[in-house]
mmCIF file of C-alpha atoms in Angstrom:
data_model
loop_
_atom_site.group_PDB
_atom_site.id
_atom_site.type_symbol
_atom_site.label_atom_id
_atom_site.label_comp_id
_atom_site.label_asym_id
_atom_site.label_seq_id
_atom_site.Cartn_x
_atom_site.Cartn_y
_atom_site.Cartn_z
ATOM 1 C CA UNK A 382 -28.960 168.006 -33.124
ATOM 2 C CA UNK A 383 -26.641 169.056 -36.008
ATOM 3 C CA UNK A 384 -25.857 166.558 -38.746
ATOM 4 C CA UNK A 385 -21.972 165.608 -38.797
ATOM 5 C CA UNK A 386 -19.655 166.342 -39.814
ATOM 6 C CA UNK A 387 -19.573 170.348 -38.914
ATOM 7 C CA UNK A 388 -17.263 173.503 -37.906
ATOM 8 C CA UNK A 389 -17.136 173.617 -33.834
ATOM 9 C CA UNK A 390 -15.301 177.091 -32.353
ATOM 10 C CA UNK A 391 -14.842 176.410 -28.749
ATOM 11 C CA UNK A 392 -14.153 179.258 -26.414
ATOM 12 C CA UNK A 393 -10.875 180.931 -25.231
ATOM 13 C CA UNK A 394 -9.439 177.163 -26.116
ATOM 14 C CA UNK A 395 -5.879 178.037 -24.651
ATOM 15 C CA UNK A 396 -3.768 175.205 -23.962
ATOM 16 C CA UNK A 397 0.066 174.855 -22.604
ATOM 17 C CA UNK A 398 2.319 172.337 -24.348
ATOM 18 C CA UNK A 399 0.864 169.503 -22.023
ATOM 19 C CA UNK A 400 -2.241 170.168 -23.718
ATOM 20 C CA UNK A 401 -3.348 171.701 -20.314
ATOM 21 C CA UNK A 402 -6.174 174.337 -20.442
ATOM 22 C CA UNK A 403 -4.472 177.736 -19.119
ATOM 23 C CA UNK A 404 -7.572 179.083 -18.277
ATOM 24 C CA UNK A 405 -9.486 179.363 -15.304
ATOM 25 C CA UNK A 406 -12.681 179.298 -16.976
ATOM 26 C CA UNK A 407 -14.151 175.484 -16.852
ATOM 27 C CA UNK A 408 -17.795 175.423 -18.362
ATOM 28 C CA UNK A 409 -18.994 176.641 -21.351
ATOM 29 C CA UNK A 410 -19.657 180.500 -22.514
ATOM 30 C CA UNK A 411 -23.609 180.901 -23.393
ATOM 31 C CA UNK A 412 -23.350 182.274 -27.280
ATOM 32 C CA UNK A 413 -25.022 185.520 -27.935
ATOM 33 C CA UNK A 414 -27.202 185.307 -30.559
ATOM 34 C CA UNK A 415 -30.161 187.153 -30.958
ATOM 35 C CA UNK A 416 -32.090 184.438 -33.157
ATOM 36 C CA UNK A 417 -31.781 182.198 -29.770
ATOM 37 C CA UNK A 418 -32.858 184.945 -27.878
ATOM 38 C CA UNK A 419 -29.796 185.329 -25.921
ATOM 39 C CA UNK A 420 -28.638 188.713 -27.557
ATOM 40 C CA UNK A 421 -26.631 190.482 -24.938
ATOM 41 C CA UNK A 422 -29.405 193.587 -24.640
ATOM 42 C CA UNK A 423 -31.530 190.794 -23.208
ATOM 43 C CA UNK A 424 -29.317 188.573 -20.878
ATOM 44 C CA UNK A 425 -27.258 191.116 -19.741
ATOM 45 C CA UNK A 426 -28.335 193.637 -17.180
ATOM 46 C CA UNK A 427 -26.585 196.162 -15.117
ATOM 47 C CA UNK A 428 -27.419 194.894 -11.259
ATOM 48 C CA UNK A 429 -29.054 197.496 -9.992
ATOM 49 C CA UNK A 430 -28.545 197.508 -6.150
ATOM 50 C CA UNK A 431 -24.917 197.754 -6.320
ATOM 51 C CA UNK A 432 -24.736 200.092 -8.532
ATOM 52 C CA UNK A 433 -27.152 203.193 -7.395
ATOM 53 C CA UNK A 434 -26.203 202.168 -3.685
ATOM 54 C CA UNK A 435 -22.254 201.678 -4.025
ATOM 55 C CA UNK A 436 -21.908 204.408 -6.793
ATOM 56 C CA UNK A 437 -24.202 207.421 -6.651
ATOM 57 C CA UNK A 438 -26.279 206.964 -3.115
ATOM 58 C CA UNK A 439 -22.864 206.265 -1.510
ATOM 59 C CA UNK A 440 -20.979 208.872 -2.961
ATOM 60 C CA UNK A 441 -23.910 211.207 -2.116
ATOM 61 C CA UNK A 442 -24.110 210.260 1.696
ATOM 62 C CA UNK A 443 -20.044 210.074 2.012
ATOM 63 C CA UNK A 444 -19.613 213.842 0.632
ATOM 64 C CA UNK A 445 -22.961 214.988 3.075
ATOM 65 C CA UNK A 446 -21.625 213.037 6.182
ATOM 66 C CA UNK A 447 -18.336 214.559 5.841
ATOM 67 C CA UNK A 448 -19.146 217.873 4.987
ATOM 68 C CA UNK A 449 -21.307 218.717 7.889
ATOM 69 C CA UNK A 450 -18.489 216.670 10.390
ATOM 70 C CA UNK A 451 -15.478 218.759 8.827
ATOM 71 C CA UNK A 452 -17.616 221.766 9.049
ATOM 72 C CA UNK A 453 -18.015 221.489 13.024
ATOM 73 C CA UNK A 454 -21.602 222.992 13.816
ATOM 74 C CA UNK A 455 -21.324 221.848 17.001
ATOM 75 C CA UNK A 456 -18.238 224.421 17.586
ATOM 76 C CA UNK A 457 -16.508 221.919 19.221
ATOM 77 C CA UNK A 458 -13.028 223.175 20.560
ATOM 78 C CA UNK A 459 -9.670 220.878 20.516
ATOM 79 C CA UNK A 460 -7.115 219.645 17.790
ATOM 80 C CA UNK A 461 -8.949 218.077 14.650
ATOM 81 C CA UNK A 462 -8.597 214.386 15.621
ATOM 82 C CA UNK A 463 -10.523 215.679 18.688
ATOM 83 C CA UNK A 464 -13.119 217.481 17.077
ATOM 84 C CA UNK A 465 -14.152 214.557 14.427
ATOM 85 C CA UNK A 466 -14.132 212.027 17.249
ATOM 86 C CA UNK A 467 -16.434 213.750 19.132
ATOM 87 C CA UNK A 468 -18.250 215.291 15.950
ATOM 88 C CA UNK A 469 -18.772 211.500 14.746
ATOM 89 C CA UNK A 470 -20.772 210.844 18.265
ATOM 90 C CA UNK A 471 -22.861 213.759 17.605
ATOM 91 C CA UNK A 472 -23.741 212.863 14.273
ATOM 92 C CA UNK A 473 -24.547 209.093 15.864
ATOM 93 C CA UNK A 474 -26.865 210.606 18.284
ATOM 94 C CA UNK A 475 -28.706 212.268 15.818
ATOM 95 C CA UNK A 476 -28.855 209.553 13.607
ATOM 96 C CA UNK A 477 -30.746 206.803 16.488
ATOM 97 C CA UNK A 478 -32.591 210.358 17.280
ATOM 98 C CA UNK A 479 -33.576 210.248 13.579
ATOM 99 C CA UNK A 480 -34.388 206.083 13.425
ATOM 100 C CA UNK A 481 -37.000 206.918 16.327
ATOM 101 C CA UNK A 482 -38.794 209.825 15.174
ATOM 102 C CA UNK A 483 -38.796 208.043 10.913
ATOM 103 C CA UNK A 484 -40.295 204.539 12.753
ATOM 104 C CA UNK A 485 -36.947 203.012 11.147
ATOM 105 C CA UNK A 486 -37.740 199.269 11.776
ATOM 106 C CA UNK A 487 -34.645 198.156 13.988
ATOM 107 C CA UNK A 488 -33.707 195.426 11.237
ATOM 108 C CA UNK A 489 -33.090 198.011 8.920
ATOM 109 C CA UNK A 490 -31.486 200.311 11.702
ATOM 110 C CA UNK A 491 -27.341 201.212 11.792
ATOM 111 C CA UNK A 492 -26.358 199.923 14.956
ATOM 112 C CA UNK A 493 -22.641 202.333 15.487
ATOM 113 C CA UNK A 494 -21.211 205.179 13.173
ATOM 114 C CA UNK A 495 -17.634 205.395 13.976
ATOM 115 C CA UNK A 496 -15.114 207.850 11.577
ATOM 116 C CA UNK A 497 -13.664 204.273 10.451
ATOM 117 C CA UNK A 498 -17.355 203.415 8.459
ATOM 118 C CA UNK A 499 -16.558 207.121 6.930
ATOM 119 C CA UNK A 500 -14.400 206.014 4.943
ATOM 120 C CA UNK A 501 -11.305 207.892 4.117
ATOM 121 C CA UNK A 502 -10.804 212.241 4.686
ATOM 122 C CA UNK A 503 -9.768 212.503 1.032
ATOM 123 C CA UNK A 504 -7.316 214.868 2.206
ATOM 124 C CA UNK A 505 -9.774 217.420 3.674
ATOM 125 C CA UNK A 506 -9.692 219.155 6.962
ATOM 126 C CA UNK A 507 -12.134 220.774 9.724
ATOM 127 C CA UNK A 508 -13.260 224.224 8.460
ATOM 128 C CA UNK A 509 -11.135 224.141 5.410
ATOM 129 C CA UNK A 510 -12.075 225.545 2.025
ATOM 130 C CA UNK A 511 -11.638 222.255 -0.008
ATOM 131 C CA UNK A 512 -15.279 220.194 -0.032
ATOM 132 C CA UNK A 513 -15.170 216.464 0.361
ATOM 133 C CA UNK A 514 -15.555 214.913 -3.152
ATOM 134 C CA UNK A 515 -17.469 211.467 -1.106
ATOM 135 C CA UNK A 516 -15.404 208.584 -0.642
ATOM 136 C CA UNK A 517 -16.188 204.610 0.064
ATOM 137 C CA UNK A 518 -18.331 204.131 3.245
ATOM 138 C CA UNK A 519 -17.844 200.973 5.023
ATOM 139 C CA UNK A 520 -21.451 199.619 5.143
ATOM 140 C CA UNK A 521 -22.999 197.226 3.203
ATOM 141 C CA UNK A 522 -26.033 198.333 0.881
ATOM 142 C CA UNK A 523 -28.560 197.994 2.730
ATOM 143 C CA UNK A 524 -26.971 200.164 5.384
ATOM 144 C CA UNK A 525 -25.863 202.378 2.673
ATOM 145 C CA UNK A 526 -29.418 203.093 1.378
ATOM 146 C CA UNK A 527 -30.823 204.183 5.284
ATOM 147 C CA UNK A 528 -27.478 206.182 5.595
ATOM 148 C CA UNK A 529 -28.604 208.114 2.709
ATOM 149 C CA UNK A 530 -32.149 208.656 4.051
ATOM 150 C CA UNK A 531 -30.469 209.779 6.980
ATOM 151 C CA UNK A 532 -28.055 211.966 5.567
ATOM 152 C CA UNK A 533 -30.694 213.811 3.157
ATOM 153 C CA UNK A 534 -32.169 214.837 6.739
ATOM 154 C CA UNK A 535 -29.274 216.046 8.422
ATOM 155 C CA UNK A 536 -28.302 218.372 5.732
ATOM 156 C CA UNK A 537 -31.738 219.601 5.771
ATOM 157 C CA UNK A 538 -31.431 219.934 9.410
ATOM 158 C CA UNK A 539 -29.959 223.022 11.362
ATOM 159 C CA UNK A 540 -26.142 221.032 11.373
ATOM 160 C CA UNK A 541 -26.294 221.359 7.368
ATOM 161 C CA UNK A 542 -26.329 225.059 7.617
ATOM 162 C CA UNK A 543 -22.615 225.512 7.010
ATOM 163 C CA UNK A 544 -22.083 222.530 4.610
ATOM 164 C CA UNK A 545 -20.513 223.885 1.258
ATOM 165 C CA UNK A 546 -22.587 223.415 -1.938
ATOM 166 C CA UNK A 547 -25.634 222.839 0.696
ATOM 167 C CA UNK A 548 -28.326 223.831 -2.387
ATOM 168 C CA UNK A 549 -26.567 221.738 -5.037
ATOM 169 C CA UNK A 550 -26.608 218.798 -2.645
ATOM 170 C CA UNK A 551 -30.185 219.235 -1.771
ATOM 171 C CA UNK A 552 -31.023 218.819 -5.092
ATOM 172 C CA UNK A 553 -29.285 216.152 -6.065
ATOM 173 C CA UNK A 554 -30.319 213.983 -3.049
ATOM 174 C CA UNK A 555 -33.533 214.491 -3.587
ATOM 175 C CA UNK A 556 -34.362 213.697 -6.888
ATOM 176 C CA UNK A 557 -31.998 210.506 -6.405
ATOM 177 C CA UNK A 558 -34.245 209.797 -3.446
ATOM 178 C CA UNK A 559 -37.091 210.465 -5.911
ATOM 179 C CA UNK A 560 -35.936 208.114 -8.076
ATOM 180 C CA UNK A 561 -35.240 205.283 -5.510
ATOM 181 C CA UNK A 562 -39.358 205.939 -4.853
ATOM 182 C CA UNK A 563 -39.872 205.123 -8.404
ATOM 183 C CA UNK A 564 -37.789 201.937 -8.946
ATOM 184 C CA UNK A 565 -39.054 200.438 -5.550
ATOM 185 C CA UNK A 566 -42.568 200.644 -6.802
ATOM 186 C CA UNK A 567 -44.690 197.226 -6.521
ATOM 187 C CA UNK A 568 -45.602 197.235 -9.929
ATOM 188 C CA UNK A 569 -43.445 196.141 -12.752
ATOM 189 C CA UNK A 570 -45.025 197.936 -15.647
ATOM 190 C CA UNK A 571 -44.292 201.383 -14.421
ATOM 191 C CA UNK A 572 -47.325 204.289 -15.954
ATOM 192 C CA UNK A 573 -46.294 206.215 -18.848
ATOM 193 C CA UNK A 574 -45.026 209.602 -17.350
ATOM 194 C CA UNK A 575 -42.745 207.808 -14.962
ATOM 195 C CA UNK A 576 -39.828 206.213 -17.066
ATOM 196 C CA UNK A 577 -39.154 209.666 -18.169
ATOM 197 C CA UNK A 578 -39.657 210.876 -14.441
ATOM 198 C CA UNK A 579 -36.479 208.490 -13.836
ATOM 199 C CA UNK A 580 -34.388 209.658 -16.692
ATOM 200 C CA UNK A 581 -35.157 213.578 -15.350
ATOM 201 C CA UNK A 582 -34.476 212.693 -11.576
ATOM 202 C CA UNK A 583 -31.125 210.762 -12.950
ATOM 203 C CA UNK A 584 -30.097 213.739 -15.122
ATOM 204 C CA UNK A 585 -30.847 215.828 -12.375
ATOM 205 C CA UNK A 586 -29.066 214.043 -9.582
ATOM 206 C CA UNK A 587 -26.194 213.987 -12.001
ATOM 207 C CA UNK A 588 -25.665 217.770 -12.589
ATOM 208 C CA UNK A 589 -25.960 218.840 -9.399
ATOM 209 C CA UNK A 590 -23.724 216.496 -8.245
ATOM 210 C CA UNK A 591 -21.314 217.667 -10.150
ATOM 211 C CA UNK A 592 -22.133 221.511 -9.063
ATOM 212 C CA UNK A 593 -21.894 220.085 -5.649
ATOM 213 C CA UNK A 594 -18.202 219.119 -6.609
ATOM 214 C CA UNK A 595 -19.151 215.471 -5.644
ATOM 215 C CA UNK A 596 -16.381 213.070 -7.789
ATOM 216 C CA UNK A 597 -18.253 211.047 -10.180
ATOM 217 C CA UNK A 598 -17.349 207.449 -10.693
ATOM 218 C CA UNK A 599 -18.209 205.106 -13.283
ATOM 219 C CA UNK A 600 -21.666 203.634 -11.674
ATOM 220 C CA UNK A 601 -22.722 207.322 -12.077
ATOM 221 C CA UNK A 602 -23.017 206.789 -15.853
ATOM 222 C CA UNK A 603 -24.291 203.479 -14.998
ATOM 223 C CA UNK A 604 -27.009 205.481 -13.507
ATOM 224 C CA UNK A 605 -27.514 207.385 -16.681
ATOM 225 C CA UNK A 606 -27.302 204.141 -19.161
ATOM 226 C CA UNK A 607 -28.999 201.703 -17.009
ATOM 227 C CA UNK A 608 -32.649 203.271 -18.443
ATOM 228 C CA UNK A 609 -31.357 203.029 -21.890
ATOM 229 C CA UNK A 610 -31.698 199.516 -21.825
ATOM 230 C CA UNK A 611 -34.000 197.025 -23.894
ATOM 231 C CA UNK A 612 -36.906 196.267 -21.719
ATOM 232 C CA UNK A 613 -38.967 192.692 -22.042
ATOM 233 C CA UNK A 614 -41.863 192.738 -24.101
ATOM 234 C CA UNK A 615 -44.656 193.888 -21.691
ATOM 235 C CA UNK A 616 -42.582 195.536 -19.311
ATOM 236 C CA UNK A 617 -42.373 199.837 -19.041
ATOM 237 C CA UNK A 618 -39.177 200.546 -18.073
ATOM 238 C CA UNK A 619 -39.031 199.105 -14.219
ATOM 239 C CA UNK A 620 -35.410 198.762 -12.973
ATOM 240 C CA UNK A 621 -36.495 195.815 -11.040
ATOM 241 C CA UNK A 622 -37.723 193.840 -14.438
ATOM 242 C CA UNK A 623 -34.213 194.297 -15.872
ATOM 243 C CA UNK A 624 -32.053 194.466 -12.974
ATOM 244 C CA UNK A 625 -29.720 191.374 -11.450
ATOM 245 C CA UNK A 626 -30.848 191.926 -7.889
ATOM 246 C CA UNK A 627 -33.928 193.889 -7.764
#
């Protein structure tokens, strides 16, 4: 309780000439202010599933997907509407081919693959020179994070012979799959070598990305920042301790 009388600021206090607020916001902004322990480095966190699965694992899958689709190892014959439409039902037989032989559970399984959950083309066609740059997937994260699983096999498989950038991508999936391992661990004080492990596999993912011509968006430097943050006392740099939805 503060003794009266004293200086109030209330918060984007914007009024019309009714005295009506203009604002949609209707309770109170918390204050940030590090003696009550609400400094911003500690009550605000970058949430953590949406942005590795909808930034960087998305991006990743989209540009590995469409690669080995406009890339036709199948040699399918036709006009190019043709050959993605029945590319896209090869790629979703290998994919429930793929959820058998991994033990996928089925709750965690994808249960179509159509070119609409591909997102958009980007402007690329069948056997053209131009890579896909990865594009917005229609699936939700979950599904997003066993697409990418998926996807890291296919282009290791036989179809990902001819996909452009093939080594680059290999890279960079797999150290962003490495550092999925790491941030899923059960442990919340992660051992010493490992928080650097994450900042390597991030960096890593990162560059060869970009070798891989994949367009970066802004949860990639989310990626990059999101291990920069200030940690709670007694905590070793675990996504899941500072994350909104671990």
């Amino acid at each position: 309780t503060k003794s009266l009388p004293f200086e109030a600021t209330f918060w984007r206090c914007h009024r019309d000439h009714r005295l009506r607020s203009r604002v949609s916001v209707a309770r109170r902004n918390p204050m940030f202010c590090d003696e009550l322990g609400t400094d911003p480095r500690d009550v605000l966190a970058i949430d953590a599933i949406h942005t590795t699965y909808y930034g960087p694992v998305m991006r990743w899958a989209a540009a590995v997907v469409w690669r080995v689709l406009l890339s036709n190892p199948w040699n399918l014959p036709g006009s190019e509407s043709a050959v993605l439409d029945m590319g896209v039902r090869r790629l979703r037989l290998h994919m429930v081919r793929w959820f058998q032989d991994a033990g996928i559970p089925h709750d965690r399984r994808i249960g179509d693959l159509t070119l609409t959950m591909l997102g958009a083309k980007r402007g690329c066609v069948v056997r053209g020179d131009r890579p896909h740059p990865g594009t917005v997937l229609r699936t939700k994260a979950a599904e997003t994070g066993i697409m990418f699983e998926w996807a890291l096999n296919l282009l290791q498989s036989e179809f990902g012979g001819g996909v452009q950038h093939r080594e680059h991508l290999v890279v960079a999936g797999r150290a962003l799959q490495r550092w999925l391992d790491i941030t899923r661990t059960d442990s919340l004080c992660l051992s010493l070598p490992e928080p650097q492990e994450l900042r390597d596999c991030a960096q890593r993912h990162l560059v060869y990305s970009r070798r891989a011509m994949i367009a970066l968006v802004p949860k990639h430097h989310l990626l990059g920042t999101c291990l920069s943050e200030r940690k709670p006392k007694g905590i070793l740099g675990c996504m899941r301790a500072s994350s909104t939805r671990g």
